[in-house]
Short mmCIF file of C-alpha atoms and ligand atoms in Angstrom, two decimals:
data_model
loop_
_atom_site.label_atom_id
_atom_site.label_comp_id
_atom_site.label_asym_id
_atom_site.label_seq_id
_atom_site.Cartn_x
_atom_site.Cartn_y
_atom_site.Cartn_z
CA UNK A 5 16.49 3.27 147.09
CA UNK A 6 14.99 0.34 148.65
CA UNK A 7 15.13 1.25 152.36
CA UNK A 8 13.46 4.15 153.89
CA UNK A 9 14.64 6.02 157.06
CA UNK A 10 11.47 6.71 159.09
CA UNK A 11 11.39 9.62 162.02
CA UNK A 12 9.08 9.40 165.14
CA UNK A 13 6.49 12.61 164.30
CA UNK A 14 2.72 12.82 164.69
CA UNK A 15 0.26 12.31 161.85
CA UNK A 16 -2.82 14.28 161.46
CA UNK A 17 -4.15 16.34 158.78
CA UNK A 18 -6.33 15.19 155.71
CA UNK A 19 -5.53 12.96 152.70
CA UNK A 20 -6.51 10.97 149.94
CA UNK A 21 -6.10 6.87 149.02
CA UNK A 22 -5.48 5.62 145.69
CA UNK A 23 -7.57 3.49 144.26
CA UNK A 24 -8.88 0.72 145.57
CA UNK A 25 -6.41 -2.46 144.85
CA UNK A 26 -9.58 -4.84 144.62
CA UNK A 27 -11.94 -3.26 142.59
CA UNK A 28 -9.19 -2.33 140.57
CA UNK A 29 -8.22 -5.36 139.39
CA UNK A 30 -11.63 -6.81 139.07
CA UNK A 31 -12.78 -3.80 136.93
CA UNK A 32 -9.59 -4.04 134.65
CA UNK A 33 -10.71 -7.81 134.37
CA UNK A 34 -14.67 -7.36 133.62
CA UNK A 35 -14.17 -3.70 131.51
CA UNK A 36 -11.49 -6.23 129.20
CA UNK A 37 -14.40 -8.55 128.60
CA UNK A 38 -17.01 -6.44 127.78
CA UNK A 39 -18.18 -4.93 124.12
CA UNK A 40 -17.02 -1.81 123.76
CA UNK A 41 -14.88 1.18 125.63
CA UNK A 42 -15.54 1.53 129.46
CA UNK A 43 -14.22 4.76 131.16
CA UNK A 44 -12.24 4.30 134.44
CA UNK A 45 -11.70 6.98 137.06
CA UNK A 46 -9.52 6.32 139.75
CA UNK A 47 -8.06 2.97 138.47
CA UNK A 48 -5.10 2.48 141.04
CA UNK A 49 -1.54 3.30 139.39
CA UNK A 50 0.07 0.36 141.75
CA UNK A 51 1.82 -2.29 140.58
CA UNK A 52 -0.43 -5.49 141.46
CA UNK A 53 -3.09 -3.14 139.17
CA UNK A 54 -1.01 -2.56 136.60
CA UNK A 55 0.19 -6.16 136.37
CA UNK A 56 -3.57 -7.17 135.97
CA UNK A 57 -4.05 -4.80 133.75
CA UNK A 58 -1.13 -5.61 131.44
CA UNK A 59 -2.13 -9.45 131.12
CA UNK A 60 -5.28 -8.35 129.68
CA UNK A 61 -3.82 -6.10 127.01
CA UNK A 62 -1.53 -9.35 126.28
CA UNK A 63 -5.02 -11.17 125.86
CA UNK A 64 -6.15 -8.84 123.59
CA UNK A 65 -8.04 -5.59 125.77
CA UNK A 66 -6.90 -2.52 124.42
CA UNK A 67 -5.81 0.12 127.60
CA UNK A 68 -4.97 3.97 127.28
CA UNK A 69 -4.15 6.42 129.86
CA UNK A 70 -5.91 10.02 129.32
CA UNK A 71 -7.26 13.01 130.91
CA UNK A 72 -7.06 11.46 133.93
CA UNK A 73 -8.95 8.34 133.37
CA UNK A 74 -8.35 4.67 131.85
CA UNK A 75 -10.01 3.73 128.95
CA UNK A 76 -10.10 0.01 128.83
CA UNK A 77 -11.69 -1.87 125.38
CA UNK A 78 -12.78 -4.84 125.95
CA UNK A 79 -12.56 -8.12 123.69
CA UNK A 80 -16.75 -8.69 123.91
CA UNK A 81 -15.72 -12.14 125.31
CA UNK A 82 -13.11 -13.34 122.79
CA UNK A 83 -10.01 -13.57 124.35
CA UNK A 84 -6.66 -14.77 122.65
CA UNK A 85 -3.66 -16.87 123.71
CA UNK A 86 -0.66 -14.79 124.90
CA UNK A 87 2.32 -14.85 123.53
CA UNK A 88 4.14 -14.60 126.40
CA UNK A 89 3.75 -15.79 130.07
CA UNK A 90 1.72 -13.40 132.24
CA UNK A 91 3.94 -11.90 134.65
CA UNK A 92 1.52 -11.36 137.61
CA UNK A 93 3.99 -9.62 139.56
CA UNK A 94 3.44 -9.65 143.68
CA UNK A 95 -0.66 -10.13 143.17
CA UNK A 96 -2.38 -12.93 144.28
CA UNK A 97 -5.57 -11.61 143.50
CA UNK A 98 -4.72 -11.11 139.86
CA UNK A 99 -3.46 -14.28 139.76
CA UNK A 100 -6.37 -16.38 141.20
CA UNK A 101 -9.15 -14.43 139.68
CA UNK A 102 -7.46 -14.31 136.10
CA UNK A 103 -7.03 -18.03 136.93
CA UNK A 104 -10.53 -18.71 137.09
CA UNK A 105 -11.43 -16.06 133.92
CA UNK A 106 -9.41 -17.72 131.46
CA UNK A 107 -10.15 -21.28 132.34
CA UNK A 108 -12.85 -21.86 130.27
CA UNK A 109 -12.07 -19.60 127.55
CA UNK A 110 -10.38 -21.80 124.88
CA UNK A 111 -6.76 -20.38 125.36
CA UNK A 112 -3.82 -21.64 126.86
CA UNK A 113 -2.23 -19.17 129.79
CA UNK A 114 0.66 -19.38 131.78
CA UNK A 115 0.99 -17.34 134.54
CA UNK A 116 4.31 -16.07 136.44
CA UNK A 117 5.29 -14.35 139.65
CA UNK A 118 7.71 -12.83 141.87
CA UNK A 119 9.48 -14.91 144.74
CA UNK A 120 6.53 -13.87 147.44
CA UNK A 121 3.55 -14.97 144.61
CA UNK A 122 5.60 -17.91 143.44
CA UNK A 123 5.20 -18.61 147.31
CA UNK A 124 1.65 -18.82 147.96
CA UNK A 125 -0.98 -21.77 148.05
CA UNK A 126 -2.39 -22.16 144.61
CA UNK A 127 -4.52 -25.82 144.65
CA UNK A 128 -6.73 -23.86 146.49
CA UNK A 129 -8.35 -22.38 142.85
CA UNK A 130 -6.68 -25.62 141.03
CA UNK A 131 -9.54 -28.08 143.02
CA UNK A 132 -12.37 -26.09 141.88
CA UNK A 133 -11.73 -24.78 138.43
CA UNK A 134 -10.72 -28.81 137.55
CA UNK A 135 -13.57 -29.93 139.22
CA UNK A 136 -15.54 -27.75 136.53
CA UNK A 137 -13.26 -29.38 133.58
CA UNK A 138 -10.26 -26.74 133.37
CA UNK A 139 -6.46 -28.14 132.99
CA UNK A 140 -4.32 -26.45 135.39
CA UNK A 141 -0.85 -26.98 135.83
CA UNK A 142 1.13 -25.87 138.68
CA UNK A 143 4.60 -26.58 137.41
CA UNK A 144 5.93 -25.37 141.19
CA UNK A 145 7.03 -27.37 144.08
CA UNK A 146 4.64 -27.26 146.44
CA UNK A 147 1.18 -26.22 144.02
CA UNK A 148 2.59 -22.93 143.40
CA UNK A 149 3.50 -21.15 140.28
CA UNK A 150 4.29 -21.05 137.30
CA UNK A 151 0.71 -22.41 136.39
CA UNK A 152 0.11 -23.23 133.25
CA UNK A 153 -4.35 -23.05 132.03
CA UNK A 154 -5.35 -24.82 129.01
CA UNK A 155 -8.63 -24.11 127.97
CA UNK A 156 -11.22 -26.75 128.45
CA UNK A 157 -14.65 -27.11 128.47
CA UNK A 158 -16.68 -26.04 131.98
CA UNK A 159 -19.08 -26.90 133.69
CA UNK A 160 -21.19 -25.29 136.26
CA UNK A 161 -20.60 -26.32 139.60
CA UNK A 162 -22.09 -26.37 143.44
CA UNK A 163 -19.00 -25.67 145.28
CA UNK A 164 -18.62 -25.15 149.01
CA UNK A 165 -15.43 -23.03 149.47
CA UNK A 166 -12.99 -24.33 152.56
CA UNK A 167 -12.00 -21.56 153.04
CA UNK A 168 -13.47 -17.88 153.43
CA UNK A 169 -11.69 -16.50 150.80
CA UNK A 170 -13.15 -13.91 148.29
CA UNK A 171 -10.00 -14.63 145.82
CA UNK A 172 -11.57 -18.15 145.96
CA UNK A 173 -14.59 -17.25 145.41
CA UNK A 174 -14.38 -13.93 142.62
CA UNK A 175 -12.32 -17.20 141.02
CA UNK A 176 -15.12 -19.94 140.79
CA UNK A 177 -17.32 -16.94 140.00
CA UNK A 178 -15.11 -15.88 136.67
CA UNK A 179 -14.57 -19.18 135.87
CA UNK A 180 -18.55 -19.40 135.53
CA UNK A 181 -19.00 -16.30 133.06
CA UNK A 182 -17.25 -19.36 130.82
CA UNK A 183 -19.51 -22.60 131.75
CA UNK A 184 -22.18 -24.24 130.53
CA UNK A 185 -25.30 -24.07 132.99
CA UNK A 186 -25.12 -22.59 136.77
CA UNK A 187 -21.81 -22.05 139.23
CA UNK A 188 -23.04 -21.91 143.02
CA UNK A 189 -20.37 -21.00 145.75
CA UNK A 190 -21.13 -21.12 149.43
CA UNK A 191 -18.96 -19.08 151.53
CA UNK A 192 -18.12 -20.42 155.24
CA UNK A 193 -17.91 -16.94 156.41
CA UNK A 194 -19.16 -13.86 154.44
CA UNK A 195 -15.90 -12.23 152.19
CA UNK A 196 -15.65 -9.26 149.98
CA UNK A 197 -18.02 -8.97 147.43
CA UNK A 198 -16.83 -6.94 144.99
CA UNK A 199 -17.21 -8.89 142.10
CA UNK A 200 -20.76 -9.95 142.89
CA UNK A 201 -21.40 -5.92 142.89
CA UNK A 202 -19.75 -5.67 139.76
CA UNK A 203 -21.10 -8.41 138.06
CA UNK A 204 -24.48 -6.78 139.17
CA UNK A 205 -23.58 -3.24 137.72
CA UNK A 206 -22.88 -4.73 134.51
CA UNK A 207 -26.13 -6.99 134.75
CA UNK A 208 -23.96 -10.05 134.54
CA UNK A 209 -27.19 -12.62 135.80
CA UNK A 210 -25.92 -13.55 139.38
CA UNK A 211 -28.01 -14.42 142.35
CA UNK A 212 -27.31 -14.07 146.00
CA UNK A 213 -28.79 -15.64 148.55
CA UNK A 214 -27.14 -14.51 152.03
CA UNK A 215 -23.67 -16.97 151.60
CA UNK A 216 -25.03 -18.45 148.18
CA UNK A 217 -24.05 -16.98 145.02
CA UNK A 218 -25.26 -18.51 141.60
CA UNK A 219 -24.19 -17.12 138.45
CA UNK A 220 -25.93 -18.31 135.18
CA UNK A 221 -22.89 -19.39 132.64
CA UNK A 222 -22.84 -17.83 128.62
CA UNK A 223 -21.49 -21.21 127.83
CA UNK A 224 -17.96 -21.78 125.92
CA UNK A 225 -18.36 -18.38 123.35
CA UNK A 226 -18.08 -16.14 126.57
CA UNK A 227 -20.13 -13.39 128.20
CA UNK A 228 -21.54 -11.13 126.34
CA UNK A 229 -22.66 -7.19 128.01
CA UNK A 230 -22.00 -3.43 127.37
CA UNK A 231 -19.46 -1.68 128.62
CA UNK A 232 -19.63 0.28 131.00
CA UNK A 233 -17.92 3.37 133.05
CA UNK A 234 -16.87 2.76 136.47
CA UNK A 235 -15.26 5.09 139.70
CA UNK A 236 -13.49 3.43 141.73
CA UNK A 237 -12.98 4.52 145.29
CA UNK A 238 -10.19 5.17 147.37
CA UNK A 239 -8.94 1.66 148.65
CA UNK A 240 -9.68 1.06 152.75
CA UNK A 241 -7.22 -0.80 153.33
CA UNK A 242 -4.52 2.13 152.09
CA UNK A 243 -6.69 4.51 154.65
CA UNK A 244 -6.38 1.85 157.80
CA UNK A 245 -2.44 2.95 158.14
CA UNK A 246 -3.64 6.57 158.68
CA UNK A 247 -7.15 5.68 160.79
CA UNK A 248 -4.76 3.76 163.51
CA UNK A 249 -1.90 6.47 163.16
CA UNK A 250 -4.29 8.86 164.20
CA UNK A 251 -6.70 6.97 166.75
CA UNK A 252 -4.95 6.28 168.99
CA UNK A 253 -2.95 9.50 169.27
CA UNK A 254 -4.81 12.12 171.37
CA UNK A 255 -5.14 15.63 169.82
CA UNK A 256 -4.16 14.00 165.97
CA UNK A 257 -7.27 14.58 163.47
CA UNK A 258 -7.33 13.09 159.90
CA UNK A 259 -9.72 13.85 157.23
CA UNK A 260 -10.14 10.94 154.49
CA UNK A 261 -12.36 11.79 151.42
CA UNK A 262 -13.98 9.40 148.55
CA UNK A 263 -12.67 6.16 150.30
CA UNK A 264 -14.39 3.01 149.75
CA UNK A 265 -16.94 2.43 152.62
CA UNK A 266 -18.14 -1.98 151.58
CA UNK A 267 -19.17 -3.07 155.15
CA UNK A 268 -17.38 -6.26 153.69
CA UNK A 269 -13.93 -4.60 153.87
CA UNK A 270 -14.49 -1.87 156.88
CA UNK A 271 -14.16 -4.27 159.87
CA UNK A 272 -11.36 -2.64 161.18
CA UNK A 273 -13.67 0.66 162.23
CA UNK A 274 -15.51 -1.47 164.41
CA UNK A 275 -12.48 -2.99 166.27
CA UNK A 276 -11.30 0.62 166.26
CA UNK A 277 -14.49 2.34 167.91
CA UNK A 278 -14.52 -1.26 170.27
CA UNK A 279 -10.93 -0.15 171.45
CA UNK A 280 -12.24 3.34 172.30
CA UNK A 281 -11.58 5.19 168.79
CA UNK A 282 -13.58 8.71 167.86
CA UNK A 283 -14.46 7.91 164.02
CA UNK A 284 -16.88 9.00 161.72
CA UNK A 285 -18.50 8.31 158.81
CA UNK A 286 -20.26 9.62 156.26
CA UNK A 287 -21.62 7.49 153.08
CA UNK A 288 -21.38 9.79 149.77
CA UNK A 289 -22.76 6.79 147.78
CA UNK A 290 -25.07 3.94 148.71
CA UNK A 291 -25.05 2.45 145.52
CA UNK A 292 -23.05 -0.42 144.11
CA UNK A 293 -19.54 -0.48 146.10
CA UNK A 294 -20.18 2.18 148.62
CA UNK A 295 -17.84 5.47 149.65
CA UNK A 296 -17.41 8.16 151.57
CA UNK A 297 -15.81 10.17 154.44
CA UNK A 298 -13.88 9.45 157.70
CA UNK A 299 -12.76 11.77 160.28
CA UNK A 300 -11.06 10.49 163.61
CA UNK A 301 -10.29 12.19 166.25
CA UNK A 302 -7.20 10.36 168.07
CA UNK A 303 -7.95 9.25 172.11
CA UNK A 304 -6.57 6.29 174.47
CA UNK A 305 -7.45 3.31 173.28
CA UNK A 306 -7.83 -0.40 175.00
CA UNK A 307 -7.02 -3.65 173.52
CA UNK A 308 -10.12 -5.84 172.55
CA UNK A 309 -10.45 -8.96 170.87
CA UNK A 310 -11.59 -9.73 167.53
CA UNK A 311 -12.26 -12.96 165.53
CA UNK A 312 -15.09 -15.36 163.85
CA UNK A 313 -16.66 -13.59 160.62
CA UNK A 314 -14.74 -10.37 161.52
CA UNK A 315 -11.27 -11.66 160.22
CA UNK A 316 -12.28 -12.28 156.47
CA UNK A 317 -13.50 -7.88 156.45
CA UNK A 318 -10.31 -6.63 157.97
CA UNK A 319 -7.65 -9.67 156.92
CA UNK A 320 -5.33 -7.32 155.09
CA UNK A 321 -5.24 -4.90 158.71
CA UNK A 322 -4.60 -7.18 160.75
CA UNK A 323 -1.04 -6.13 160.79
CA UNK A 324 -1.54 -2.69 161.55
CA UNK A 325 -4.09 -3.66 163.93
CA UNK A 326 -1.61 -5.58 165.75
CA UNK A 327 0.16 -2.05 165.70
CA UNK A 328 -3.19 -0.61 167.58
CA UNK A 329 -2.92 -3.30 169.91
CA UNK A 330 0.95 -2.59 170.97
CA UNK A 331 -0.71 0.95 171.72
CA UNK A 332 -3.31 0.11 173.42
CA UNK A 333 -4.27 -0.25 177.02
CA UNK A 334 -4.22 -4.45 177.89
CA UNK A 335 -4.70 -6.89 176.13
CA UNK A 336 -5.62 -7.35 171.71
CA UNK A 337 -6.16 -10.80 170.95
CA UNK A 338 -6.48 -11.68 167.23
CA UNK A 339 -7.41 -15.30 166.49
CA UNK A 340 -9.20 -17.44 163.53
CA UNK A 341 -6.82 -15.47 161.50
CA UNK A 342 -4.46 -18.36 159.92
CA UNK A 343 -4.98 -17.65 156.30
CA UNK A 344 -2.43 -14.26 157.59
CA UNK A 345 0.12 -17.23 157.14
CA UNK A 346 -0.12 -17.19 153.49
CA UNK A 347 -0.56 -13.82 152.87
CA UNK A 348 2.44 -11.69 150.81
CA UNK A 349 4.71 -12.99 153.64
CA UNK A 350 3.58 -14.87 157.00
CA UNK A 351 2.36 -12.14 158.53
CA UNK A 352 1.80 -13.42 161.89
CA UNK A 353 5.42 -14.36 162.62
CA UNK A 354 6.59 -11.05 160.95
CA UNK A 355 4.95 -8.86 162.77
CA UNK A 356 5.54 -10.58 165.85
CA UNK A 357 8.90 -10.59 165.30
CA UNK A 358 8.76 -6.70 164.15
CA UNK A 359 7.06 -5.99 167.72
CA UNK A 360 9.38 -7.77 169.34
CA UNK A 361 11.94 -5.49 167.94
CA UNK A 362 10.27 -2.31 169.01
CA UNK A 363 10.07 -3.82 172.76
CA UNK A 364 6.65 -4.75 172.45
CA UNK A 365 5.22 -8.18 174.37
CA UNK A 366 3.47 -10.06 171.91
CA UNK A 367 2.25 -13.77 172.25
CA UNK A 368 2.81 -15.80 169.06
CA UNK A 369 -0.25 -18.23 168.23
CA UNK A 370 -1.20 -20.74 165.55
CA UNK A 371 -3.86 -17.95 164.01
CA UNK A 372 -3.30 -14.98 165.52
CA UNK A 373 -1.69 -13.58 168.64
CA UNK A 374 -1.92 -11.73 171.85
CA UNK A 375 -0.59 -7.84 171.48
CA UNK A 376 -0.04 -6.85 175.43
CA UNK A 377 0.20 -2.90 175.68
CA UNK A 378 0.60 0.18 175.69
CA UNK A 379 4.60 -0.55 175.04
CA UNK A 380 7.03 1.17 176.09
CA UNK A 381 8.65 1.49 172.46
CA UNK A 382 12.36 1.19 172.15
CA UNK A 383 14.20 1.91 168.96
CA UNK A 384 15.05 -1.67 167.52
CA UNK A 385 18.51 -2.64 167.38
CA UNK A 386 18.55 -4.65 163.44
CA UNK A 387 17.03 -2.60 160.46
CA UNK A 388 13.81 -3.75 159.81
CA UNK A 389 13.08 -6.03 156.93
CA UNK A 390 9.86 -5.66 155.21
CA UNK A 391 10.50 -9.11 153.12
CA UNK A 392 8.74 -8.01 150.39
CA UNK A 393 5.21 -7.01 152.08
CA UNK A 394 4.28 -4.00 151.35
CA UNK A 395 1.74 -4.01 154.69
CA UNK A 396 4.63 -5.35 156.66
CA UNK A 397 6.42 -2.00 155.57
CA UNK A 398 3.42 0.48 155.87
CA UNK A 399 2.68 -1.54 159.38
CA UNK A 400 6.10 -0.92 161.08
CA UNK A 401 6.79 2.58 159.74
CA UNK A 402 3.35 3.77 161.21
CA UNK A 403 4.93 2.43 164.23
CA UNK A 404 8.32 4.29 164.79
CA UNK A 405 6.11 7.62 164.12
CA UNK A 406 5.10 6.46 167.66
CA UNK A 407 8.93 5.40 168.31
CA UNK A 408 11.63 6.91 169.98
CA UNK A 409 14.34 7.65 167.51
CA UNK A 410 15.06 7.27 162.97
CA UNK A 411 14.54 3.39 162.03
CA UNK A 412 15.44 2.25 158.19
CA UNK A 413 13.27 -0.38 156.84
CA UNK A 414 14.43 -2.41 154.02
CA UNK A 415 12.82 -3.66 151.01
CA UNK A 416 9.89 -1.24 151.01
CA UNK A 417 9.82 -1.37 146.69
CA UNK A 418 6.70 -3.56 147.83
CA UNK A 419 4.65 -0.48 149.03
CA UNK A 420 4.30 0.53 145.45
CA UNK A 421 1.88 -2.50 145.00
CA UNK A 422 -0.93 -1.25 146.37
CA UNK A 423 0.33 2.48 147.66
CA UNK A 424 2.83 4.56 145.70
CA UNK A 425 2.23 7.49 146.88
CA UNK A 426 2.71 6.41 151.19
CA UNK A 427 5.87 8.27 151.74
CA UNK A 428 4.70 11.76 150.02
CA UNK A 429 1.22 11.36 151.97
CA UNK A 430 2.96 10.39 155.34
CA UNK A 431 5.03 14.01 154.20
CA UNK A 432 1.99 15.52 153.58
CA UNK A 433 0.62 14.18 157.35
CA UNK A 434 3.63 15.26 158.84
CA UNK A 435 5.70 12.53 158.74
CA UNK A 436 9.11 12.49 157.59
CA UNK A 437 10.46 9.59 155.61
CA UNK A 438 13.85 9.47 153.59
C1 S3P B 12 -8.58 -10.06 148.08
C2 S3P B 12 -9.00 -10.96 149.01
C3 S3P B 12 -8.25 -11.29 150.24
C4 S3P B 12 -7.21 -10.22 150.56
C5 S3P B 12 -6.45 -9.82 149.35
C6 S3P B 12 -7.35 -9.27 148.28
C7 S3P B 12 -9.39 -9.85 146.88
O1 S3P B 12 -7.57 -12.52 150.04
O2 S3P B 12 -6.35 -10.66 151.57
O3 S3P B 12 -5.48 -8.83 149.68
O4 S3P B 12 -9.17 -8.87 146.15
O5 S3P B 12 -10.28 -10.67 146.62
P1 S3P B 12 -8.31 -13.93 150.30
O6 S3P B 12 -9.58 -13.87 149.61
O7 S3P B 12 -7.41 -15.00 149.75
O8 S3P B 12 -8.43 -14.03 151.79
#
C-alpha cells in the first residue's frame, strides 16, 4: 500500500538508524573505483543507495550481499560504458556525484530518474564539469534529466561554488580524481564533507584549507588506491524524526546508538538544545566520519531562529524542524534556506501547506518561514499527500503522533529511499502506523 494510516501515540524508547544515505552512496562510489575487494558494514538497504550502487555494477564494480556486509570490487579506475541508461531513481546525490565521477573517465553515461529527480536543477554540476572539458547533455526541459556524459578530457579547475552545496562540491571533487593537474573548490558556506573524509581514509591526495579543498588529479587513466573496509554509521538525518518526536514531549526518552555524529550534518542538536531540548551526546569514534550516542529527554520547548552557515548542516531537517517549531512556545523562524525549494519536492510550500492543515499558523517566505506555536493541532480535513518526499512523509506523520485523531498520508513508497524500516521503528517506539 502506498498510504499509511498514522495514530496520535507517544514515542520514546531506544532505536537504531540505517545507514547513513550519504556516506552510503559515496562509499559505494569510491569502494567501485578502487583495486581490489572493500568490506562494507552498514551500507544502507534504501533505495537512493541501492540505485547508486546498481549503476556502478552496470559500470563494471562487482557487489555481493553476505554475512551481513557488502562486498563491493572495485574496477582499480577502469570503468566501462553501460549498456543501459542509469536509472538513478529519486537520488540527487547519486546523480550529481556520479555526474562528476564519470566525466572524465572516457565513457559515455546517460543517466535517468523518477518524476521528482527528473525535476531538479541540474546546470548547477553541468557549468563546472564543462568548464573542466566534460560534454554534458541535459536532454530535459528546463536543464534537467535525462543527461547524457561523454567522456572528455579534464582539466583541473579553481572553482568557486554559488551555491553551498556539498552535492556540488563531492561533484567537482570526483570529477578531479579524472583531471589532469589540481581541482580547487571554495565553498560559500561550509557543507558536508564526507567525501573529503573519505577521500582522506583512502589517502586519495586532497588538501583542505578551512573552505578550500584541492585535490591532485591521476590524469585521464583514473585513480589508482587500495581498497579498503569501511562502517558506515547510522544516518542523522533518519535519527532527527525521533530526536524532535521526543524533545519536545515531556516525560518521552529515546536512546539512539552508532549514529553518525559529523558536526557538518548535526546542526539540528544545536537548534534543538537553543529551543530548550535535554540531549546528549556521546562520541564512540573521533576518527574519520564521527559516531556515537544520543539520549533526549523530552521538555517544553521555545521557538528560536536559525539561519546563515547553520542551514547547509541541518538542510534535510528543516522540515521536521518546522514540526519543532509548530510545538514550540513563539515564534521559529527559518530563513537563508531557499535551496529547500529544490529539494525532492519544494519543501517550503509543502510543509507550509501540511501545517496549515494540522491548524498550525505558519508564515510562508521566499527562503524559509515563520512557524508560530505551540498549535493547537486539529485533525486535517484532506489526506495528506507526501508528493513523493520521503521527509515530507516522515515530517507530517511525526506530527499527528502529536495530533488529535488517525490521519492517512499518501504516497509514502518514498520513505523507503532513505528509511525502510520507519514504520516498524515508529512500532517499535510506540507508534502505531497501518
Ligand atoms: C547531500 C547534500 C545535500 C542534501 C542531500 C544530500 C549529499 O544536498 O540536501 O540530501 O549527500 O551531498 P545539497 O548539497 O544539494 O544541498
Amino acid at each position: 500500500m502506498n498510504t499509511k494510516t498514522v495514530v496520535p501515540a507517544e514515542l520514546s524508547g531506544a532505536v537504531t538508524v540505517p545507514g547513513d544515505k550519504s556516506i552510503s552512496q559515496r562509499v559505494a562510489m569510491l569502494a567501485s573505483l578502487a583495486d581490489g575487494t572493500s568490506k562494507v558494514t552498514g551500507y544502507l538497504n534504501g533505495e537512493d543507495a541501492r540505485s547508486t550502487l546498481s549503476a556502478m555494477e552496470q559500470m563494471g564494480a562487482k557487489a555481493e550481499f553476505r554475512d551481513g556486509a557488502l562486498f563491493i570490487t572495485g574496477v582499480a579506475g577502469k570503468l566501462r560504458s553501460p549498456d543501459e541508461p542509469l536509472n538513478m531513481g529519486n537520488s540527487g546525490t547519486g546523480t550529481r556525484l556520479l555526474a562528476g565521477l564519470v566525466a572524465g573517465a572516457g565513457i559515455e553515461v546517460t543517466m535517468i530518474g523518477d518524476d521528482s529527480l527528473s525535476s531538479r536543477p541540474m546546470g548547477r554540476i553541468r557549468q563546472p564539469l564543462e568548464l573542466m572539458g566534460a560534454h554534458i547533455g541535459l536532454t530535459g526541459e528546463k536543464g534537467t534529466l535525462p543527461m547524457v556524459i561523454c567522456g572528455g578530457k579534464l582539466q583541473g579547475i579553481g572553482y568557486l561554488l554559488p551555491m553551498a552545496s556539498a552535492q556540488v562540491k563531492s561533484c567537482v571533487l570526483l570529477a578531479g580524481l579524472y583531471a589532469a593537474g589540481k581541482t580547487t573548490v571554495i565553498e560559500p558556506r561550509p557543507t558536508r564533507d564526507h567525501t573529503e573524509k573519505l577521500f582522506q581514509a583512502l589517502e586519495i591526495p586532497i588538501k583542505i584549507d578551512g573552505l578550500e579543498i584541492s585535490i591532485e588529479g591521476f590524469g585521464p587513466e583514473g585513480p589508482k588506491y587500495k581498497a579498503r573496509d569501511f562502517t558506515v554509521p547510522g544516518d542523522f538525518s533518519s535519527a532527527s524524526f525521533w530526536i524532535v518526536a521526543v524533545a519536545v514531549r515531556p516525560g518521552a526518552e529515546l536512546l539512539i546508538e552508532h549514529v553518525g555524529l559529523n558536526p557538518r550534518r548535526t546542526a539540528l542538536l544545536d537548534v534543538m538544545k537553543r529551543m530548550g531540548a535535554d540531549i546528549e551526546i556521546t562520541v564512540t569514534e573521533e576518527k574519520g566520519d564521527p559516531y556515537g550516542t544520543i539520549k533526549v529527554r523530552g521538555a517544553s520547548l521555545q521557538g528560536t531562529v536559525i539561519e546563515g552557515d547553520e542551514i547547509p548542516n541541518l538542510i534535510d531537517e528543516l522540515p521536521i524542524i518546522s514540526v519543532a517549531g509548530a510545538l514550540a512556545e513563539g515564534q521559529t523562524i527559518i530563513r537563508d534556506a531557499a535551496e529547500l525549494r529544490v529539494k525532492e519536492s519544494d519543501r517550503i510550500a509543502e510543509m507550509v501547506k501540511n501545517l496549515r492543515q494540522f491548524g498550525v499558523d505558519v508564515e510562508e517566505k521566499e527562503d524559509g518561514m515563520i512557524v508560530t506555536g505551540p498549535a493547537v493541532l486539529k485533525t486535517p480535513d484532506a489526506v495528506i499527500d507526501s508528493h513523493g518526499d520521503h521527509r515530507i512523509a516522515m515530517s507530517v506523520a511525526i506530527l499527528n503522533t502529536f495530533g488529535t485523531g488517525p490521519i492517512a498520508i499518501e504516497n509514502v513508497g518514498c520513505v523507503d529511499t532513505s528509511y525502510p524500516e520507519f514504520w516498524e521503528h515508529m512500532e517499535q517506539l510506540g507508534g502505531k502506523s497501518e
